[in-house]
mmCIF file of C-alpha atoms in Angstrom:
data_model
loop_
_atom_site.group_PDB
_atom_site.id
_atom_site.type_symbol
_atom_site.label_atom_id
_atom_site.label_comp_id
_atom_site.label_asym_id
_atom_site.label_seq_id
_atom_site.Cartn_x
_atom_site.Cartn_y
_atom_site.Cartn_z
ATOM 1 C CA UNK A 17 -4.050 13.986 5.166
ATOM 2 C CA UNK A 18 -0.740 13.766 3.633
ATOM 3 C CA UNK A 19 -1.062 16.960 1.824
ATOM 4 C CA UNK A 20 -1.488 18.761 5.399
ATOM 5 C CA UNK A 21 1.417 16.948 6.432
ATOM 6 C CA UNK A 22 3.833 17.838 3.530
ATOM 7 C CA UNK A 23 2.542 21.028 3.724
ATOM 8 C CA UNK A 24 1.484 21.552 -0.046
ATOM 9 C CA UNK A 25 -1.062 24.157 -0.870
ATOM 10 C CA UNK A 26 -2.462 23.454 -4.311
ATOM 11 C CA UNK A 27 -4.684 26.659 -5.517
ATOM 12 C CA UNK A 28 -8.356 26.214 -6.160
ATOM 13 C CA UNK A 29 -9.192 23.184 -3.695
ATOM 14 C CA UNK A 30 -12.752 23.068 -4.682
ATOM 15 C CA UNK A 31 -15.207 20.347 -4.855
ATOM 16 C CA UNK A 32 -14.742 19.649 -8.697
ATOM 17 C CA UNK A 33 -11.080 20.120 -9.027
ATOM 18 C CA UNK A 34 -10.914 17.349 -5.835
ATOM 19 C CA UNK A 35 -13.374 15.324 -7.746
ATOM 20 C CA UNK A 36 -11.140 15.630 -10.927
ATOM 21 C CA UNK A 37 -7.844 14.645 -9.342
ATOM 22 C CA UNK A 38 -9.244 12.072 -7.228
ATOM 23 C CA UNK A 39 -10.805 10.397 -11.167
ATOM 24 C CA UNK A 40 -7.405 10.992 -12.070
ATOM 25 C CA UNK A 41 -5.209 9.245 -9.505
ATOM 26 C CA UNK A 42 -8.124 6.022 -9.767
ATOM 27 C CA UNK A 43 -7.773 5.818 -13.888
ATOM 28 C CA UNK A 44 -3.884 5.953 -13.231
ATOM 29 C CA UNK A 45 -3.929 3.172 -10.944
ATOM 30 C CA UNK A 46 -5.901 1.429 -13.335
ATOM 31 C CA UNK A 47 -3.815 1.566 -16.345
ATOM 32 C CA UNK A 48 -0.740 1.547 -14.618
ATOM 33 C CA UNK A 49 -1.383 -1.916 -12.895
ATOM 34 C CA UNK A 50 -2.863 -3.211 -16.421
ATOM 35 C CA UNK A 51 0.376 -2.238 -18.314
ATOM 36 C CA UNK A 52 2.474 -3.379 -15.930
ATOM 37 C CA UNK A 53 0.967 -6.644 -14.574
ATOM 38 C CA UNK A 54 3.748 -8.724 -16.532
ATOM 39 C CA UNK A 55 6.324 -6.703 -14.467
ATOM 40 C CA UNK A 56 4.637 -7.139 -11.339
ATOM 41 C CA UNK A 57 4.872 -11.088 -11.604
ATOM 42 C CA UNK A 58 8.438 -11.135 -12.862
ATOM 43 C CA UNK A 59 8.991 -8.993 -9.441
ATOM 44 C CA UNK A 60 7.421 -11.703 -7.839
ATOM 45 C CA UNK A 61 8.922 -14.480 -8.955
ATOM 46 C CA UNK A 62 12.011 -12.897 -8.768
ATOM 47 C CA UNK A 63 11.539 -13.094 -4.609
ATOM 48 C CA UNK A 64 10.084 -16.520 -5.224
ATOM 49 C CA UNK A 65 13.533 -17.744 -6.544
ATOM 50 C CA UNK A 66 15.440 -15.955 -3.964
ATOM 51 C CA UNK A 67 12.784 -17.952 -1.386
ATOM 52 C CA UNK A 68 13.246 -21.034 -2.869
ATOM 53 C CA UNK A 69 17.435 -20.927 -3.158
ATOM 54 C CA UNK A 70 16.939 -20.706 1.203
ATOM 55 C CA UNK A 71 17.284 -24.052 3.309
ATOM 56 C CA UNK A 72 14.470 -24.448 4.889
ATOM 57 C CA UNK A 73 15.603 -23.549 8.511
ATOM 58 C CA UNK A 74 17.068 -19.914 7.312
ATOM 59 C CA UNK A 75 15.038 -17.381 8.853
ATOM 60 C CA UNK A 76 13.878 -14.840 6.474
ATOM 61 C CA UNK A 77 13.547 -10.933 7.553
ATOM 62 C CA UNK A 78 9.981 -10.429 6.114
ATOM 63 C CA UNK A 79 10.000 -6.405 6.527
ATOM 64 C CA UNK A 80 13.147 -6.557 4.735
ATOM 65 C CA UNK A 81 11.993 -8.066 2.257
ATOM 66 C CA UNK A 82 8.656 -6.230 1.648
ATOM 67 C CA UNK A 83 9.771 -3.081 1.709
ATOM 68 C CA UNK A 84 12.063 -3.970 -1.069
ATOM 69 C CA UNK A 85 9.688 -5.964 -2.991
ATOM 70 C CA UNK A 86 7.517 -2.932 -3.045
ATOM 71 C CA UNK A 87 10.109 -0.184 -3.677
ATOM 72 C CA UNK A 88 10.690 -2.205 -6.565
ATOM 73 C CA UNK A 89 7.114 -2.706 -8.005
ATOM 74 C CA UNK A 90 5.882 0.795 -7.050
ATOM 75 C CA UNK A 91 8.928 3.077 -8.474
ATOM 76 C CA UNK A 92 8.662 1.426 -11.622
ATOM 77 C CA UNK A 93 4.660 1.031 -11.801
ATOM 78 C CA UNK A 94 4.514 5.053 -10.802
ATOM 79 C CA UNK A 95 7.541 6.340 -12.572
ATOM 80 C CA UNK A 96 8.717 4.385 -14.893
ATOM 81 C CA UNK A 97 11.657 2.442 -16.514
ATOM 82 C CA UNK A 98 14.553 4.703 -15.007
ATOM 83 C CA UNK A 99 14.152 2.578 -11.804
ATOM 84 C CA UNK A 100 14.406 -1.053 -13.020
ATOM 85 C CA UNK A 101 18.360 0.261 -11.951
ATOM 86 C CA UNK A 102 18.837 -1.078 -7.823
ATOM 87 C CA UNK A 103 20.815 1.912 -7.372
ATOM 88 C CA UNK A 104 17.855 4.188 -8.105
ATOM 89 C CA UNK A 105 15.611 2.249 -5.804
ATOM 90 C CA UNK A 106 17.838 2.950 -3.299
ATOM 91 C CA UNK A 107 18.243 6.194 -3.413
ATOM 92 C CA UNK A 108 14.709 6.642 -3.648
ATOM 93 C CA UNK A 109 14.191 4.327 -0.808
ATOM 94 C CA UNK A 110 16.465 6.356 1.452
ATOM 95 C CA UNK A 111 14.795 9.834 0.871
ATOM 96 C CA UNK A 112 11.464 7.970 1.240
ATOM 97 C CA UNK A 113 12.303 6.754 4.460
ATOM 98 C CA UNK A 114 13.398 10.322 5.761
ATOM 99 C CA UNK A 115 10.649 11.746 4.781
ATOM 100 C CA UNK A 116 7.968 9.037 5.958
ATOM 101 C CA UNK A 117 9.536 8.610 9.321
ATOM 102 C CA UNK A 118 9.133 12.346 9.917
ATOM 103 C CA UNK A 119 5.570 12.285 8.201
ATOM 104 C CA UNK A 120 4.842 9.456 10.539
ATOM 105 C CA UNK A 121 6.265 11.177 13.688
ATOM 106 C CA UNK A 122 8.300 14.564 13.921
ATOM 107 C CA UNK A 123 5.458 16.466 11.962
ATOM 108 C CA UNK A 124 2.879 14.464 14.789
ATOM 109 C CA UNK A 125 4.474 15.279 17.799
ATOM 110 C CA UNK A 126 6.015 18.553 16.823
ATOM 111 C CA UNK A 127 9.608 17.378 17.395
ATOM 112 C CA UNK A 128 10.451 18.190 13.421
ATOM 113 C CA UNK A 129 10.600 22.144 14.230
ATOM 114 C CA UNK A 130 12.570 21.730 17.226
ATOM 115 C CA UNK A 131 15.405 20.236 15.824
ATOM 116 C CA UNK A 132 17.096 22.376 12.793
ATOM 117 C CA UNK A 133 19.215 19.151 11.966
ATOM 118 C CA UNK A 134 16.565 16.739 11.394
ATOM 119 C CA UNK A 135 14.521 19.185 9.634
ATOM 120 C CA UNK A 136 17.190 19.902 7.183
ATOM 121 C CA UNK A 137 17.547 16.203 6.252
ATOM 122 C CA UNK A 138 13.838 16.115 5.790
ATOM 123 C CA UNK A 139 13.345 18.819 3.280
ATOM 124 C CA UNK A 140 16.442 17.837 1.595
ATOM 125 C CA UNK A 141 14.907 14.679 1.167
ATOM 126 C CA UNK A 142 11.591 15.678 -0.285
ATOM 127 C CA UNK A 143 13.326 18.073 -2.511
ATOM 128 C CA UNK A 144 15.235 14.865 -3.902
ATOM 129 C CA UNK A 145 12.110 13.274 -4.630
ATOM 130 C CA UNK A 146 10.129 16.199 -6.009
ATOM 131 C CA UNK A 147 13.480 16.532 -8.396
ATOM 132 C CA UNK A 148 13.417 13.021 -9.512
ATOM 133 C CA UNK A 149 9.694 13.354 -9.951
ATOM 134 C CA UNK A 150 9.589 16.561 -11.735
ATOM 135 C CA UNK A 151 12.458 15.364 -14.226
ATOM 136 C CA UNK A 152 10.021 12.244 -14.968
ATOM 137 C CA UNK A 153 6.504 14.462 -15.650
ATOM 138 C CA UNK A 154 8.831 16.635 -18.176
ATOM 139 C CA UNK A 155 10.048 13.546 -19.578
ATOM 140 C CA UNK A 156 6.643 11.996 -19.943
ATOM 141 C CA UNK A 157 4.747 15.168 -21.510
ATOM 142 C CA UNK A 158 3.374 15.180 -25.386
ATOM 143 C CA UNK A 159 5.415 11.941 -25.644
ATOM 144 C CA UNK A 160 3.720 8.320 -26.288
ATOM 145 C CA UNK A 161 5.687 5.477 -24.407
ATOM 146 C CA UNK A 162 4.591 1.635 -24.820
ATOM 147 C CA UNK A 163 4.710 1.321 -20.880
ATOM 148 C CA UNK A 164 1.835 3.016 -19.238
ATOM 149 C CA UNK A 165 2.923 4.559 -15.547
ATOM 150 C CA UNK A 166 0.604 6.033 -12.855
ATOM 151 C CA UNK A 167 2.249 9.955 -13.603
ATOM 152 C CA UNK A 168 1.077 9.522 -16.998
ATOM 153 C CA UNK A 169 -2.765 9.891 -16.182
ATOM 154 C CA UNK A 170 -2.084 12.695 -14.352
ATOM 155 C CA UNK A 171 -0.016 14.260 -16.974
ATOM 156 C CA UNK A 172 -2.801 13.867 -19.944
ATOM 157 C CA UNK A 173 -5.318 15.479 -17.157
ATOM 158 C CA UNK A 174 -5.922 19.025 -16.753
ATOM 159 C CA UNK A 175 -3.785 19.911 -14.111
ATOM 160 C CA UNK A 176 -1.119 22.598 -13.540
ATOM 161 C CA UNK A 177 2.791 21.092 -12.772
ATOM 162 C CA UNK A 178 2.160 21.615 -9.183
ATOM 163 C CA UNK A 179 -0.616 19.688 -8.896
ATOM 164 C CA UNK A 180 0.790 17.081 -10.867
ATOM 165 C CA UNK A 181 3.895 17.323 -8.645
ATOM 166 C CA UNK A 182 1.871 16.892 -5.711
ATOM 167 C CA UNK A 183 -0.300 13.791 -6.406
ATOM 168 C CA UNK A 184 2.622 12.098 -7.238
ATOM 169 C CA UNK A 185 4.648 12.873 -4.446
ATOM 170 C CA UNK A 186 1.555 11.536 -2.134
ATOM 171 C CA UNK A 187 0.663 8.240 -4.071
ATOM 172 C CA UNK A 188 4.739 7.546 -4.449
ATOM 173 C CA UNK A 189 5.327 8.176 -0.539
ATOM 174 C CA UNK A 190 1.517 5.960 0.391
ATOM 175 C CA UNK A 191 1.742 3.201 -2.183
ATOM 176 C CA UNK A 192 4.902 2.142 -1.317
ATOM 177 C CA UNK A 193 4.460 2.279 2.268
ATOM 178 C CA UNK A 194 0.906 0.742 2.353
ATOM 179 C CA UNK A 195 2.068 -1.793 -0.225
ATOM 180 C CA UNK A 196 5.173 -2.835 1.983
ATOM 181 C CA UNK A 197 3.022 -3.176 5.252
ATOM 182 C CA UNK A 198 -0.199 -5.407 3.580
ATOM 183 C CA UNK A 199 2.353 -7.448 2.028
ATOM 184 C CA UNK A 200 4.087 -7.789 5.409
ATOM 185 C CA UNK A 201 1.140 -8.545 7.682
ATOM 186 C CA UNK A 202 -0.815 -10.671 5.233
ATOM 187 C CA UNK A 203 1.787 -12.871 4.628
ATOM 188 C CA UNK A 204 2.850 -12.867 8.251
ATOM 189 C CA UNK A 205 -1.223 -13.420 9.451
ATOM 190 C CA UNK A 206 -0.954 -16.794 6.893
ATOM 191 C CA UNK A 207 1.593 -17.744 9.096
ATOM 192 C CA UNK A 208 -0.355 -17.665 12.507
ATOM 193 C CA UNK A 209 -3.326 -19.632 10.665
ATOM 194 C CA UNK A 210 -2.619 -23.050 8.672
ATOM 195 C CA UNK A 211 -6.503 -23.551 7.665
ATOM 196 C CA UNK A 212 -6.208 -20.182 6.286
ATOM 197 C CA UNK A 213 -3.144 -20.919 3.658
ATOM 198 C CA UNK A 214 -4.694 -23.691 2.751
ATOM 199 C CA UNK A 215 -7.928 -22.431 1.736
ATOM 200 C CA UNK A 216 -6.008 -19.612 -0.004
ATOM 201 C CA UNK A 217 -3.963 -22.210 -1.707
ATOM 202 C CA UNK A 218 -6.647 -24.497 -2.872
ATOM 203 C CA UNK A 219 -8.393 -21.590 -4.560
ATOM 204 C CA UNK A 220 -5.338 -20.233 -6.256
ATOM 205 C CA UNK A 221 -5.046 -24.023 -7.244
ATOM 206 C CA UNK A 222 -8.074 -23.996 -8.667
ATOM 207 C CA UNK A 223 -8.082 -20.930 -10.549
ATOM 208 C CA UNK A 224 -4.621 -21.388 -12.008
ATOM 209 C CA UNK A 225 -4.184 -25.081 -12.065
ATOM 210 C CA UNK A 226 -0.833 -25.827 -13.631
ATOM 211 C CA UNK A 227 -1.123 -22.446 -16.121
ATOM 212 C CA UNK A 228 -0.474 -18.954 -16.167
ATOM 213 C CA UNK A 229 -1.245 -16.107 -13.584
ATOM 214 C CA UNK A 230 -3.203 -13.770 -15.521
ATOM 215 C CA UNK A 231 -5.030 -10.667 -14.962
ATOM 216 C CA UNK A 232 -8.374 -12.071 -15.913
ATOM 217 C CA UNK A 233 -8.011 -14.886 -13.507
ATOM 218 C CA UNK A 234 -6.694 -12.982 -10.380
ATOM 219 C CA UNK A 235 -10.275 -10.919 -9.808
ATOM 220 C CA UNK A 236 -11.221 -14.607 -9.190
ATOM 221 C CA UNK A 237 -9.484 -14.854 -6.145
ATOM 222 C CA UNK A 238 -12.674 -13.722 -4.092
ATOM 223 C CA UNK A 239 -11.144 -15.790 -0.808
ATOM 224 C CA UNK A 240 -7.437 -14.218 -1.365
ATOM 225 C CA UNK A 241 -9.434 -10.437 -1.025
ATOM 226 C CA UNK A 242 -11.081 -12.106 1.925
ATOM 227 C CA UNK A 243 -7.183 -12.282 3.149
ATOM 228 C CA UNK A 244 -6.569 -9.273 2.356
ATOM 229 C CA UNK A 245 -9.601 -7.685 3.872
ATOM 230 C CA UNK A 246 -9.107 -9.163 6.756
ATOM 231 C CA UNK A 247 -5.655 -7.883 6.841
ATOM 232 C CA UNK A 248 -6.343 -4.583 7.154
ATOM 233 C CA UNK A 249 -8.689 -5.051 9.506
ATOM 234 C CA UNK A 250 -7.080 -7.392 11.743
ATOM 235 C CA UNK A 251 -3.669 -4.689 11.455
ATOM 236 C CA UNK A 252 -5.941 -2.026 11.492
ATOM 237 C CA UNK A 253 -3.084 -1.304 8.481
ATOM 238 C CA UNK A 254 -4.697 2.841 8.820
ATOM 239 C CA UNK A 255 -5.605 3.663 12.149
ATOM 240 C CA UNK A 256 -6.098 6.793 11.592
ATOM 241 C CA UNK A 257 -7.717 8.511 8.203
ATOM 242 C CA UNK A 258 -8.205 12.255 7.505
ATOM 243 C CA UNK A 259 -9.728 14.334 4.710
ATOM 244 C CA UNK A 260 -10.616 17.726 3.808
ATOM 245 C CA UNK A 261 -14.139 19.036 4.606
ATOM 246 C CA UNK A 262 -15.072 19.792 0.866
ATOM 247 C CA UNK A 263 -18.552 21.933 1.850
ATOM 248 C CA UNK A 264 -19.651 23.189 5.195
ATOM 249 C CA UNK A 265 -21.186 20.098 7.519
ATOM 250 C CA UNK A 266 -23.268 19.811 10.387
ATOM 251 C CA UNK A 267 -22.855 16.491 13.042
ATOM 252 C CA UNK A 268 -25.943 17.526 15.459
ATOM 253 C CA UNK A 269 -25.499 20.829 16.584
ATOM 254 C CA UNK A 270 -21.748 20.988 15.281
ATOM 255 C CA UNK A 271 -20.798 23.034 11.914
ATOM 256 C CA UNK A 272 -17.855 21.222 10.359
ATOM 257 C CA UNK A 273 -16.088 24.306 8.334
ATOM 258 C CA UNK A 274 -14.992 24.280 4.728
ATOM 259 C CA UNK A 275 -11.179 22.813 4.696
ATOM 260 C CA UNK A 276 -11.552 21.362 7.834
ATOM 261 C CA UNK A 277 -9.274 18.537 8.383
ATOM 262 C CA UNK A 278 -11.842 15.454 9.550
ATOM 263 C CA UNK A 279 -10.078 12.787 11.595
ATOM 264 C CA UNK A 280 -11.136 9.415 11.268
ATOM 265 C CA UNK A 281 -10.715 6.852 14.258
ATOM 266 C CA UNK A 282 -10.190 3.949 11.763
ATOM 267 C CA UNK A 283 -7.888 1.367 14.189
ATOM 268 C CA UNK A 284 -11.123 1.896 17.185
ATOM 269 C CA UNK A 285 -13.832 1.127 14.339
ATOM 270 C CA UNK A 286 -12.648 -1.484 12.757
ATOM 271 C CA UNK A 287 -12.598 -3.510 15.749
ATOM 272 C CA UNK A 288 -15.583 -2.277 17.325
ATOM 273 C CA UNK A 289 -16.744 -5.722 18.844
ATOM 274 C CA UNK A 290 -20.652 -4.618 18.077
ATOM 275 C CA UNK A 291 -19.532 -4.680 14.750
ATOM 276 C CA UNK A 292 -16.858 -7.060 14.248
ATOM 277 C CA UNK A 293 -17.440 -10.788 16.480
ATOM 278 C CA UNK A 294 -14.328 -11.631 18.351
ATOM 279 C CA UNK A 295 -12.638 -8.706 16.759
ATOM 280 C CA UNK A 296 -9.119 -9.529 17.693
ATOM 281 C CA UNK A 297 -9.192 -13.268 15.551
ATOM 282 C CA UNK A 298 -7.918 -13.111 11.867
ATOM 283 C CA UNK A 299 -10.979 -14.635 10.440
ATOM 284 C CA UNK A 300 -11.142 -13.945 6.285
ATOM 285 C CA UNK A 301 -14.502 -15.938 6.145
ATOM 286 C CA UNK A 302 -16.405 -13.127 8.072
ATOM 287 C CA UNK A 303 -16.010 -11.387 4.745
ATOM 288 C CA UNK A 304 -18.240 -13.873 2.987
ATOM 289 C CA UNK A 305 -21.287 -11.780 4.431
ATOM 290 C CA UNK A 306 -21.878 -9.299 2.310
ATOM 291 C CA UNK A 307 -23.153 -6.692 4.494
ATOM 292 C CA UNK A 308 -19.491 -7.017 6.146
ATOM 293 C CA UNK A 309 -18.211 -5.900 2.912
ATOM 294 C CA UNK A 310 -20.256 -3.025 2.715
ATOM 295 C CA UNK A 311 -19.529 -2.129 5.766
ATOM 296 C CA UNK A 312 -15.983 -2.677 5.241
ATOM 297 C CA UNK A 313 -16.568 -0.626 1.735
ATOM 298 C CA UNK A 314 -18.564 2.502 3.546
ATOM 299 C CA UNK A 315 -14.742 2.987 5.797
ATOM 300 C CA UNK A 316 -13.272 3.849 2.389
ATOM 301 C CA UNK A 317 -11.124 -0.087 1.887
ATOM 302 C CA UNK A 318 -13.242 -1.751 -0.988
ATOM 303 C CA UNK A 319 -15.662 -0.224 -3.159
ATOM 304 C CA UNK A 320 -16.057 3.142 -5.047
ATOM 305 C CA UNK A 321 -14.536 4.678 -1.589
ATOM 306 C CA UNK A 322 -11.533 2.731 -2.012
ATOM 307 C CA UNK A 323 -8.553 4.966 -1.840
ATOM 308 C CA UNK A 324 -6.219 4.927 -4.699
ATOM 309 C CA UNK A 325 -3.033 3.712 -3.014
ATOM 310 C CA UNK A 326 -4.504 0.890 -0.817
ATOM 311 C CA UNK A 327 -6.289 -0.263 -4.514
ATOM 312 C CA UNK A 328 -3.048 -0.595 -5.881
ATOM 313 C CA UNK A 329 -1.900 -2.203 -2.775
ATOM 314 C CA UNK A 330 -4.245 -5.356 -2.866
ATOM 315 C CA UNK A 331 -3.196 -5.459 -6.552
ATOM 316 C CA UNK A 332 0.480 -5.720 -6.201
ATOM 317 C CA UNK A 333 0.176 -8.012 -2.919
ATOM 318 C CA UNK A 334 -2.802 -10.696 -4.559
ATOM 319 C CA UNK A 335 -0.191 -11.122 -7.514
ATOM 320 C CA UNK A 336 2.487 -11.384 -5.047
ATOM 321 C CA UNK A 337 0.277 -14.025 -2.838
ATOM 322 C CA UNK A 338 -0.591 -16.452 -5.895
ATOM 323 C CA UNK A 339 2.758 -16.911 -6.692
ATOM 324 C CA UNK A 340 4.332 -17.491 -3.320
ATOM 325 C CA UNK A 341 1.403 -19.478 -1.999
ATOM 326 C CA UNK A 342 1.340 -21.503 -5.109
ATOM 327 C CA UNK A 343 4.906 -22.792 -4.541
ATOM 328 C CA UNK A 344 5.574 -22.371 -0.910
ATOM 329 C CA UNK A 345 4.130 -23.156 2.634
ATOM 330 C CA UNK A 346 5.222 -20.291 4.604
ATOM 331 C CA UNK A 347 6.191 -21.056 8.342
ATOM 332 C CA UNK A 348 6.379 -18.851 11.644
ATOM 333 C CA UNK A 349 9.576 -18.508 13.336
ATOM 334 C CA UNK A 350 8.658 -20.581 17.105
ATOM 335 C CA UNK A 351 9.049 -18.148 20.102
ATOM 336 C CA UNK A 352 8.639 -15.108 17.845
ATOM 337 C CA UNK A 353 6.717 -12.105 20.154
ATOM 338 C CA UNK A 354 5.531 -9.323 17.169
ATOM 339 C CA UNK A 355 4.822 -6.016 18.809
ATOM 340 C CA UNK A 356 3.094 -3.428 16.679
ATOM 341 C CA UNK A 357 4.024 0.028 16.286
ATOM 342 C CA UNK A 358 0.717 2.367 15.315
ATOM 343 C CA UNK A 359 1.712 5.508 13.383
ATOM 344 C CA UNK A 360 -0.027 6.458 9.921
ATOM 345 C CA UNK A 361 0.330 2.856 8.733
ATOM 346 C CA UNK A 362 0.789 0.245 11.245
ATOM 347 C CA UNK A 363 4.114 -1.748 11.523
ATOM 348 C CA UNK A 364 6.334 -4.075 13.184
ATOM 349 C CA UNK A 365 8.366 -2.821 16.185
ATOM 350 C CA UNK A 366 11.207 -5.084 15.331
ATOM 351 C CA UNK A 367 11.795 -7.076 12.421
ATOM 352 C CA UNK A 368 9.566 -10.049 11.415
ATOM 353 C CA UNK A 369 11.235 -13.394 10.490
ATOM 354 C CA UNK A 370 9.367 -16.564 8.593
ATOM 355 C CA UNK A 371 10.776 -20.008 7.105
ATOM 356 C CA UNK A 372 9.510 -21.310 4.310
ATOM 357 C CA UNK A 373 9.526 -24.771 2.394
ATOM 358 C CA UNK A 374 8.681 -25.856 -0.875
ATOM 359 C CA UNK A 375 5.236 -27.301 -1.743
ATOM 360 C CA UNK A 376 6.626 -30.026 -4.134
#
């Protein structure tokens, strides 16, 4: 879907070459979380200590927060050491925003091509971040670096520099989004639910115990992806998916063309009360059925249909989770109304705000 939207048009598009690039993006997300787990806790204690330096009653703006948290974590996971400076996050940050917000609505609504001003700032910003990216893939080629990032995978695959460019212009502009927003509305959803944080924090007590958060031990967190299932459900973080027909399809008497762009009504299915029992309640333990999970899985959010960015979204936001949760009861702010806002990923209308106070 983003491709349509940012207009690329790759050559080839066939069913193998998808297939290939799609392998591609997964194994990068792969290695690039395993390489840079240790980074992705010090980023999260980092906001820990900032947490815990708060009096209690001082209101914390969560979407703030998150977004920064996972401009942070993603810029260096995807691209690498150049961003561990603030002053490159931002910048990236601010071209990311131009460009999302028009993604999100002036391409939508066909307000982008009306105005010559607004347009101008949005391809000005996505030339800025197909620069930065393009001086990081010629950086990365034929060379061997101890840190593994997401653009290498696609690097040592068989793709041409537009193709390269491309992937990682969609996974940098969706990860950190979709990253920012679960982190956001989990944490928030802990809030509305006490039971809830203390189930997650009695199983990331009992996992951990008094030692380290490691890799090994975080795919035991079976209730925390509960959370995080639930989540997106609850959110409905994507209410609306799209992909490219790959082959010619038929619904009834219908032909669905070749490159077709399929919509999918994500935010009405996922809480479809003949699926889902009292649809609007955050409720993690309905994913202890397991045919809920593979329903859940056959919508493309767990499973081999898992898409790339929203896999490397529960990653960054269970490490985030087990550290915060470990050391903090997080606390609504009384009299708070959220209104949501339902673009390509769902969000607050107005900021979010949270206390929080220290376990012991």
């Amino acid at each position: 879907m983003l491709k349509s939207l940012l207009r690329y048009q790759s050559s080839g598009g066939n069913v193998s070459e998808n297939y290939t690039r799609k392998k591609l993006c997964e194994n990068g997300v792969t290695n690039s979380l395993q390489s840079n787990f240790v980074l992705l806790l010090k980023l999260s204690e980092e906001l820990l200590d900032k947490w815990l330096s708060y009096p209690e009653s001082q209101h914390v703006p969560l979407c703030q927060h998150m977004l920064g948290f996972a401009m942070k974590s993603v810029t260096q996971v995807v691209m690498g050491s150049t961003f561990e400076d603030d002053q490159e996050v931002i910048r990236f940050q601010k071209n990311h925003g131009t460009v999302w917000s028009e993604i999100g609505k002036g391409f939508l609504d066909g307000s982008l091509d009306k105005s010559p001003t607004r347009k101008k700032q949005y391809e000005d910003a996505l030339m800025q971040l197909e620069f930065i990216l393009k001086k990081i893939i010629e950086e990365r080629k034929g060379r061997n670096f101890s840190q593994c990032i997401f653009i290498d995978s696609l690097v040592q695959g068989n793709l041409n520099d537009q193709q390269i460019l491309e992937d990682s212009v969609i996974f940098s502009l969706a990860s950190c989004i979709i990253t920012a927003k679960l982190c956001t509305w989990a944490i928030c959803f802990l809030t509305t639910s006490e039971e809830v944080q203390k189930k997650l924090y009695e199983e990331i007590d009992q996992v951990f115990g008094k030692g380290p958060i490691t890799p090994e031990k975080i795919e035991q967190l079976r209730y925390c992806r509960q959370v995080l299932c639930e989540t997106v459900r609850t959110a409905k973080l994507t209410p609306v998916s799209a992909r490219l027909q790959d082959i010619e399809g038929k619904i009834d008497k219908f032909i669905i063309p070749r490159e077709t762009l399929v919509l999918y009504a994500l935010g009405v299915v996922l809480q479809d009360p003949s699926t889902w029992p009292s649809p609007y309640k955050f409720d993690p333990d309905r994913f202890d059925d397991e045919s809920i999970m593979e329903t859940f899985s056959l919508l493309g959010f767990s499973g081999t249909q898992e898409c790339p960015e929203l896999r490397f979204a529960y990653m960054v936001t269970t490490v985030l989770l087990s550290v915060l949760v470990r050391r903090l009861h997080i606390l609504p702010v009384e009299g708070q109304v959220i209104e949501t806002k339902y673009e390509l990923v769902t969000s607050f209308k107005e900021e979010a705000w949270i206390t929080v106070s220290k376990r012991y």
